[in-house]
Coordinates of C-alpha atoms in Angstrom, one line a residue:
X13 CA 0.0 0.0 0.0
X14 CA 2.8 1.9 0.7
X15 CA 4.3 1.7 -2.4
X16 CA 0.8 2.7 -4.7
X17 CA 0.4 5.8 -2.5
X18 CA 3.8 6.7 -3.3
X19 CA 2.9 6.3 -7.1
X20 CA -0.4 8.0 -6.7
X21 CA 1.7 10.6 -5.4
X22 CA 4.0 11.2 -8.0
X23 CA 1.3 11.0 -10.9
X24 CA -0.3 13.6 -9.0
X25 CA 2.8 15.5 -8.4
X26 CA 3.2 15.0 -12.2
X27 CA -0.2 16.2 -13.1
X28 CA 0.3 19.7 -11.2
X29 CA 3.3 20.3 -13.0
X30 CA 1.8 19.7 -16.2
X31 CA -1.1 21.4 -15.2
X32 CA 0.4 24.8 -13.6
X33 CA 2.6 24.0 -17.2
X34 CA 0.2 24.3 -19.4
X35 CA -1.6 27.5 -18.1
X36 CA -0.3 30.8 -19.1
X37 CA -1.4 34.5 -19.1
X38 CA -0.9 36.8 -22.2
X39 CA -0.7 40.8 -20.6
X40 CA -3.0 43.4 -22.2
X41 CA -1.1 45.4 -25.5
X42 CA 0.2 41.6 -26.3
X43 CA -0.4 38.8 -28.5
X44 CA 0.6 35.4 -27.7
X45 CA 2.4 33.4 -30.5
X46 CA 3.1 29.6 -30.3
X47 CA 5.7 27.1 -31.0
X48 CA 5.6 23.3 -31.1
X49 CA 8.9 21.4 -31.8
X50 CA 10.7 24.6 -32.8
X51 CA 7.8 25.4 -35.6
X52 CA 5.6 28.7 -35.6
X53 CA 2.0 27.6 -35.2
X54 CA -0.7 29.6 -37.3
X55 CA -2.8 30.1 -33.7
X56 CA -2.4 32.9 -31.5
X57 CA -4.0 34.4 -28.4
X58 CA -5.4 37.7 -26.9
X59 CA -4.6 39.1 -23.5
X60 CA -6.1 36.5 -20.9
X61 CA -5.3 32.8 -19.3
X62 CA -5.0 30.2 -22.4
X63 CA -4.1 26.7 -22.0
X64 CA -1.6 24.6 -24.1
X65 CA -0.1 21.6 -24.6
X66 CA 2.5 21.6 -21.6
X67 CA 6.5 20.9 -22.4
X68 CA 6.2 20.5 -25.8
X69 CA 4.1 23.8 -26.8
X70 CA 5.4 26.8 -26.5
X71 CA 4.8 30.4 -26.0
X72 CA 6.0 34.2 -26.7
X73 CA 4.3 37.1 -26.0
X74 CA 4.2 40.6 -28.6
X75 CA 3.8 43.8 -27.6
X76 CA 1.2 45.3 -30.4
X77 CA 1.1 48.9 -28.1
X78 CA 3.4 51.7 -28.7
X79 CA 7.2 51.2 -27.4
X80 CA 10.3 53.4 -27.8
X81 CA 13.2 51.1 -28.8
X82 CA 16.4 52.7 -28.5
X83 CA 19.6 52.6 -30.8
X84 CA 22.7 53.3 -28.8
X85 CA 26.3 54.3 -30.1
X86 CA 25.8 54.3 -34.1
X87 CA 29.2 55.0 -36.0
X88 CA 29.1 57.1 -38.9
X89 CA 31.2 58.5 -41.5
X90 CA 30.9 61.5 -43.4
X91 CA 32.1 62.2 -47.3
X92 CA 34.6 63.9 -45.9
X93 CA 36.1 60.5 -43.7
X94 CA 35.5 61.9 -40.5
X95 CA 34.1 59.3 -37.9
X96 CA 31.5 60.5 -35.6
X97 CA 29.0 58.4 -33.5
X98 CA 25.4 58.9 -32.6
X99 CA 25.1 58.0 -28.9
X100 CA 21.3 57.3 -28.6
X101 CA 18.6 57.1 -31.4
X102 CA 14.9 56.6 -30.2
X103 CA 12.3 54.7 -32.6
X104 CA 8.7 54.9 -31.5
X105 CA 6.8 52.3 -32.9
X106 CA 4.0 50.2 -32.9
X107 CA 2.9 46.7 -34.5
X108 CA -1.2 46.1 -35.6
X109 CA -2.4 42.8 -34.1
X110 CA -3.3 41.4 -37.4
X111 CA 0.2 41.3 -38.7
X112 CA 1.8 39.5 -35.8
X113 CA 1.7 36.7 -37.2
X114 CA 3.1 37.5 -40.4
X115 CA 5.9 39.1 -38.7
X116 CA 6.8 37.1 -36.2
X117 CA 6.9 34.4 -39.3
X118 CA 9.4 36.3 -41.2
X119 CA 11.4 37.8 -38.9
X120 CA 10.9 35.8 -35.6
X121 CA 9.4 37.5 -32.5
X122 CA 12.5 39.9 -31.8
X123 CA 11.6 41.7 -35.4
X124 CA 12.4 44.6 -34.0
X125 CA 16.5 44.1 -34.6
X126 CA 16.3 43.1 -38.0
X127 CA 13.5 45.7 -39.0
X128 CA 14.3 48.8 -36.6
X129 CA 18.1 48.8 -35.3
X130 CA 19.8 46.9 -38.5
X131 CA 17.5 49.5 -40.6
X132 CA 18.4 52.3 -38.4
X133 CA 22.3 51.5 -38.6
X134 CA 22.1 51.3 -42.2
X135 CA 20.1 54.3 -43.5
X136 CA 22.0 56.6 -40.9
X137 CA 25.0 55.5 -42.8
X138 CA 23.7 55.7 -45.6
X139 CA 22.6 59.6 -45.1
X140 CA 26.1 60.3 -43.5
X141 CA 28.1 58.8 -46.5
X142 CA 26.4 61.6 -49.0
X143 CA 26.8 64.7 -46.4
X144 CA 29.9 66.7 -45.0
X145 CA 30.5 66.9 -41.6
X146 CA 29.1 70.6 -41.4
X147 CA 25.9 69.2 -42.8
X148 CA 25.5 66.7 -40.9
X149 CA 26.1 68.2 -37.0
X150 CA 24.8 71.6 -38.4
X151 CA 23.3 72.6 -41.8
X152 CA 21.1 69.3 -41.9
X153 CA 20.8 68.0 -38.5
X154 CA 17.3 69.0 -38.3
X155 CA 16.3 67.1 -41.0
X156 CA 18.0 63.6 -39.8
X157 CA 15.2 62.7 -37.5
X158 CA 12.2 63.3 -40.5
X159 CA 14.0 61.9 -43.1
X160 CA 15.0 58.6 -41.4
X161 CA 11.4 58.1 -40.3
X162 CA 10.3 58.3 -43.8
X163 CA 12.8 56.3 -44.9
X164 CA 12.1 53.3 -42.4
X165 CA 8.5 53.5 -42.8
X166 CA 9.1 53.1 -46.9
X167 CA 11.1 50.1 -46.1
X168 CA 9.0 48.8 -43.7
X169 CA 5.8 49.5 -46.0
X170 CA 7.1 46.7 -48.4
X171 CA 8.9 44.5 -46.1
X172 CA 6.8 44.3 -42.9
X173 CA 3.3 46.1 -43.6
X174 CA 1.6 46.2 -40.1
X175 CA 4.7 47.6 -37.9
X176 CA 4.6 51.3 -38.4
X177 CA 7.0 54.2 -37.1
X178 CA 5.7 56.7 -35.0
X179 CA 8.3 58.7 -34.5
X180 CA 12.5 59.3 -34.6
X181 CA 14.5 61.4 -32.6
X182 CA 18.3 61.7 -33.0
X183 CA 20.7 62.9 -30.3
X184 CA 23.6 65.2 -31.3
X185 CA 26.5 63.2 -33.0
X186 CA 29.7 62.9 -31.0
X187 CA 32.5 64.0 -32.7
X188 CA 36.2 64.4 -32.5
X189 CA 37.3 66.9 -29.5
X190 CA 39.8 68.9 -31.6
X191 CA 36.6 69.7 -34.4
X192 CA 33.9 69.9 -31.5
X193 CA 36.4 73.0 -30.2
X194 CA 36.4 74.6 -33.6
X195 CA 32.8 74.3 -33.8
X196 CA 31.9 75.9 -30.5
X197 CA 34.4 78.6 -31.7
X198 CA 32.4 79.2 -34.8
X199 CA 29.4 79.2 -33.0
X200 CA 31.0 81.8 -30.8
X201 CA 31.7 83.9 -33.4
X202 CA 28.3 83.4 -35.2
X203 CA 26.7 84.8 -31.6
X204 CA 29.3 87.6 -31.9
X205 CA 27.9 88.5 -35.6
X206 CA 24.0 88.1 -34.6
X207 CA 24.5 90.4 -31.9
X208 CA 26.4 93.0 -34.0
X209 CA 23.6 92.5 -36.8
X210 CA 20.8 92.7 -34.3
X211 CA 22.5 96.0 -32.4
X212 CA 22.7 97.0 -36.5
X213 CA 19.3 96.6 -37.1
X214 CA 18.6 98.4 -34.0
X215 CA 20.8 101.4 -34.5
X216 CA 18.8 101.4 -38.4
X217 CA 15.7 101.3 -36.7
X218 CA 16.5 104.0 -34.6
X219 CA 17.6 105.7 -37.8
X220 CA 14.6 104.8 -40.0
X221 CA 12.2 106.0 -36.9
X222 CA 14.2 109.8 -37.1
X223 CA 14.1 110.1 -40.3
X224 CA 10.0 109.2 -40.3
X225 CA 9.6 112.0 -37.6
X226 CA 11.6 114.2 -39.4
X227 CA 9.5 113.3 -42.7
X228 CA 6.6 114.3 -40.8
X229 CA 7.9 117.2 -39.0
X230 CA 8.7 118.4 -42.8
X231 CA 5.2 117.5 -44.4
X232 CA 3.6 118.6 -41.5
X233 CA 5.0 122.0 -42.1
X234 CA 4.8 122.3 -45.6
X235 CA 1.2 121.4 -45.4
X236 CA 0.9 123.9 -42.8
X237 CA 2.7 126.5 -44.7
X238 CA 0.4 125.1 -47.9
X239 CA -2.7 126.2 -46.4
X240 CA -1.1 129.3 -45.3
X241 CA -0.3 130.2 -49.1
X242 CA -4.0 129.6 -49.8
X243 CA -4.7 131.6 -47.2
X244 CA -3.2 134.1 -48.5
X245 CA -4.2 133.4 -52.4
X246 CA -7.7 133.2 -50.9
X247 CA -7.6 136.8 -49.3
X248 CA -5.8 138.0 -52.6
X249 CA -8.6 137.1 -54.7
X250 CA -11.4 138.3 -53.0
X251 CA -8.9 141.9 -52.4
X252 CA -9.0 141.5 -56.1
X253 CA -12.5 140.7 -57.1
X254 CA -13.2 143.4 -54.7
X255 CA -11.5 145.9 -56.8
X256 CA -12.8 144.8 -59.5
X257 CA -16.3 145.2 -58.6
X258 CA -15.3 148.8 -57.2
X259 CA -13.6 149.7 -60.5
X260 CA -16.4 148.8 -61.8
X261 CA -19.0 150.9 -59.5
X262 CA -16.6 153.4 -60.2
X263 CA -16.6 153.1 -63.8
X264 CA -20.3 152.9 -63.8
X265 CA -20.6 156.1 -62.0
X266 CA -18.1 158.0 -64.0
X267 CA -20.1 156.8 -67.2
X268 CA -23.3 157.9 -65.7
X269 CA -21.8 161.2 -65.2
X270 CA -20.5 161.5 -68.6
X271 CA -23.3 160.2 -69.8
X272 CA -25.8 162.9 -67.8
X273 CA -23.2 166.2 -68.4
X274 CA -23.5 164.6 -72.1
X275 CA -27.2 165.2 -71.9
X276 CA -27.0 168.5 -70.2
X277 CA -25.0 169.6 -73.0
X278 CA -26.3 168.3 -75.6
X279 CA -29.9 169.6 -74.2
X280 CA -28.6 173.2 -73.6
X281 CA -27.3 173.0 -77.0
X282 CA -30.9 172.1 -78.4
X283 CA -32.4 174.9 -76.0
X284 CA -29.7 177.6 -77.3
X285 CA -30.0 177.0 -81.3
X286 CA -33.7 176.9 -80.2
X287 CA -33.2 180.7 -78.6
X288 CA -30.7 181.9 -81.9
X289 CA -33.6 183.8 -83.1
X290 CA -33.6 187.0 -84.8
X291 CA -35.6 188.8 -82.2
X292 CA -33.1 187.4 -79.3
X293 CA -30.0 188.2 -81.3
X294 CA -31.3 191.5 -81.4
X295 CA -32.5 191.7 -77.8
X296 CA -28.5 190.7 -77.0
X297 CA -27.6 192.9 -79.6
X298 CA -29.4 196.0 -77.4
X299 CA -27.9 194.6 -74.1
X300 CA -24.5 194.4 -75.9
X301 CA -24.7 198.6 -76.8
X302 CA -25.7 199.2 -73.5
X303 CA -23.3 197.5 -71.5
X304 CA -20.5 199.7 -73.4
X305 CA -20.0 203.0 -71.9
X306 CA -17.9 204.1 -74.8
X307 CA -18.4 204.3 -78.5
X308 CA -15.8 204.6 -81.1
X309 CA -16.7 205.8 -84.4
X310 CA -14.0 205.6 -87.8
X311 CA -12.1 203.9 -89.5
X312 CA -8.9 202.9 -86.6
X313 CA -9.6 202.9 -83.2
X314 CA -7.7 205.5 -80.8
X315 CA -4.4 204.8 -79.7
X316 CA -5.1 204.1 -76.0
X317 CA -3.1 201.1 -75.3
X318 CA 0.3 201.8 -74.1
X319 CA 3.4 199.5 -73.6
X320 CA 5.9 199.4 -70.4
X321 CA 7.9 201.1 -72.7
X322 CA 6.2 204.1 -73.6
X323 CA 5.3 203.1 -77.0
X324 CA 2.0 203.0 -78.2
X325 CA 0.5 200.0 -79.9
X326 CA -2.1 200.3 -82.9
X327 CA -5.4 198.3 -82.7
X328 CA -5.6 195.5 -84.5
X329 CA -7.8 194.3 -87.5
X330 CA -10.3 192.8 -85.5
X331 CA -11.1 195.0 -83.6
X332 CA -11.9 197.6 -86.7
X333 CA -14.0 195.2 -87.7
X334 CA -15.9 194.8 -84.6
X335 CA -16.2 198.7 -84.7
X336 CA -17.6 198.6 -88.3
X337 CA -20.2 195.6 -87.1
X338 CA -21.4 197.9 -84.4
X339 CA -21.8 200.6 -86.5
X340 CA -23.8 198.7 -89.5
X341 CA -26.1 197.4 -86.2
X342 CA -26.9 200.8 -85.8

């Protein structure tokens, strides 16, 4: 009896190892692939206890959630033959369920070294064989990280559709200490010349924002000195329309005048050739005679004008002949 309980008590010993064997969990963001004999079988499992064929099945489990694998220490060298090293490059990536298998088929379940860090060591030295050393730690450094990403996902597109790249990020290359010196002294200098451009630009803006003021200053005074001339032009031409509508009062008045002694004269000429009668010629003829207190009768008229002199001057003709016309009036 002794003997079958100790048999009874190895099968059972036996059946909890196979047991606690062939139960295993798969954590959630995996899938669970399975081998038998050393051969990939076509079933796999979602997060959760499975069971399986204990000591001859089994198991690995795939992280299909997002992970960061890191590239450390990648040597590369430049078209110029200078060696530098990239100390840390991250990959973010992820895998879609549905291509586990697939992938894990063709590349095994560590697919991430063939796909991401062989990839990675290749296209980086790749890039670096094609650029100068200034290009590579400074004129293109920003673009290392976008470009590899597009490269890897092209590659991985055709080789290994399902795993795609999230993201890269590239650390600053390590490179010899002698170049890293000149560098820093470049740099240095380049600081040096932004601050002189930028105390430049600021002396020139300085400059600009005078000579704006003193634009202004200057239109603002011509146009004050503008309005002041039309001012003036304004206050000349009414002076002058002013004149001209006194010239004109003027020469309206003066023409009235003219025109009214005009009349008077030309209506006391009509009244006199109206009086030149005979009977008022003769009326003035009477009032002529006796006005004169003197008449003078003959031929010459009596010497009665004398010079300063002393000598006497004769009459003249006319005046014979106004004697004569006096006479024949009588």
């Amino acid at each position: 009896m002794a003997q079958w309980g100790a048999v009874f008590s190895i099968i059972a010993a036996l059946g909890g190892a196979a047991l606690l064997a062939s139960v295993h969990k798969i954590d959630e963001g995996h899938t669970g692939v399975y081998y038998r004999g050393g051969a990939l079988l076509t079933t796999t499992s979602s997060p959760g206890f499975h069971l399986m064929l204990p000591f001859i099945t089994t198991y690995k489990s795939v992280q299909t959630t997002l992970q960061t694998d890191e590239v450390k220490n990648v040597p590369c060298g430049t078209s110029g033959g200078v060696m530098i090293y990239f100390d840390r490059i991250e990959v973010v990536n992820y895998l879609v369920p549905s291509a586990v298998y697939d992938i894990v088929r063709n590349f095994t379940a560590d697919y991430d070294k063939a796909l991401i860090f062989n990839k990675v060591h290749h296209e980086l030295n790749q890039f670096c064989s094609v650029h100068s050393l200034q290009e590579v730690y400074i004129g293109l450094f920003d673009q290392i990280d976008e470009n590899l990403k597009l490269t890897l996902q092209e590659d991985l597109t055709s080789m290994a559709p399902g795993l795609i790249i999230q993201a890269v990020r590239v650390t600053k290359p390590v490179i010899p200490e002698s170049i890293r010196r000149n560098y820093e002294l470049m740099e240095s200098e380049k600081t040096k010349l932004l601050i002189s451009q930028q105390t430049q630009k600021v002396v020139e803006k300085e400059a600009e924002t005078e000579r704006i003021k003193a634009v202004i200053e200057a239109e603002k005074v011509a146009q004050v000195a503008e309005i002041k001339f039309g001012q003036k032009v304004m206050e000349k031409e009414t002076e002058k329309k002013i004149s001209e509508i006194e010239d004109s009062a003027f020469l309206a008045r003066q023409k009235a005048k003219a025109d009214a002694e005009f009349y008077t004269s030309q209506r006391a000429a009509e009244a006199n050739k109206l009086k030149l009668t005979p009977e008022y010629l003769q009326l003035m003829k009477y009032k002529a005679i006796a006005s004169n207190s003197k008449i003078y009768f003959g031929n010459d008229i009596p010497q009665m004008f004398v010079d300063s002199a002393g000598s006497s001057i004769k009459a003249t003709a006319p005046m014979d002949v106004f004697g004569e016309q006096i006479l024949d009036l009588d």
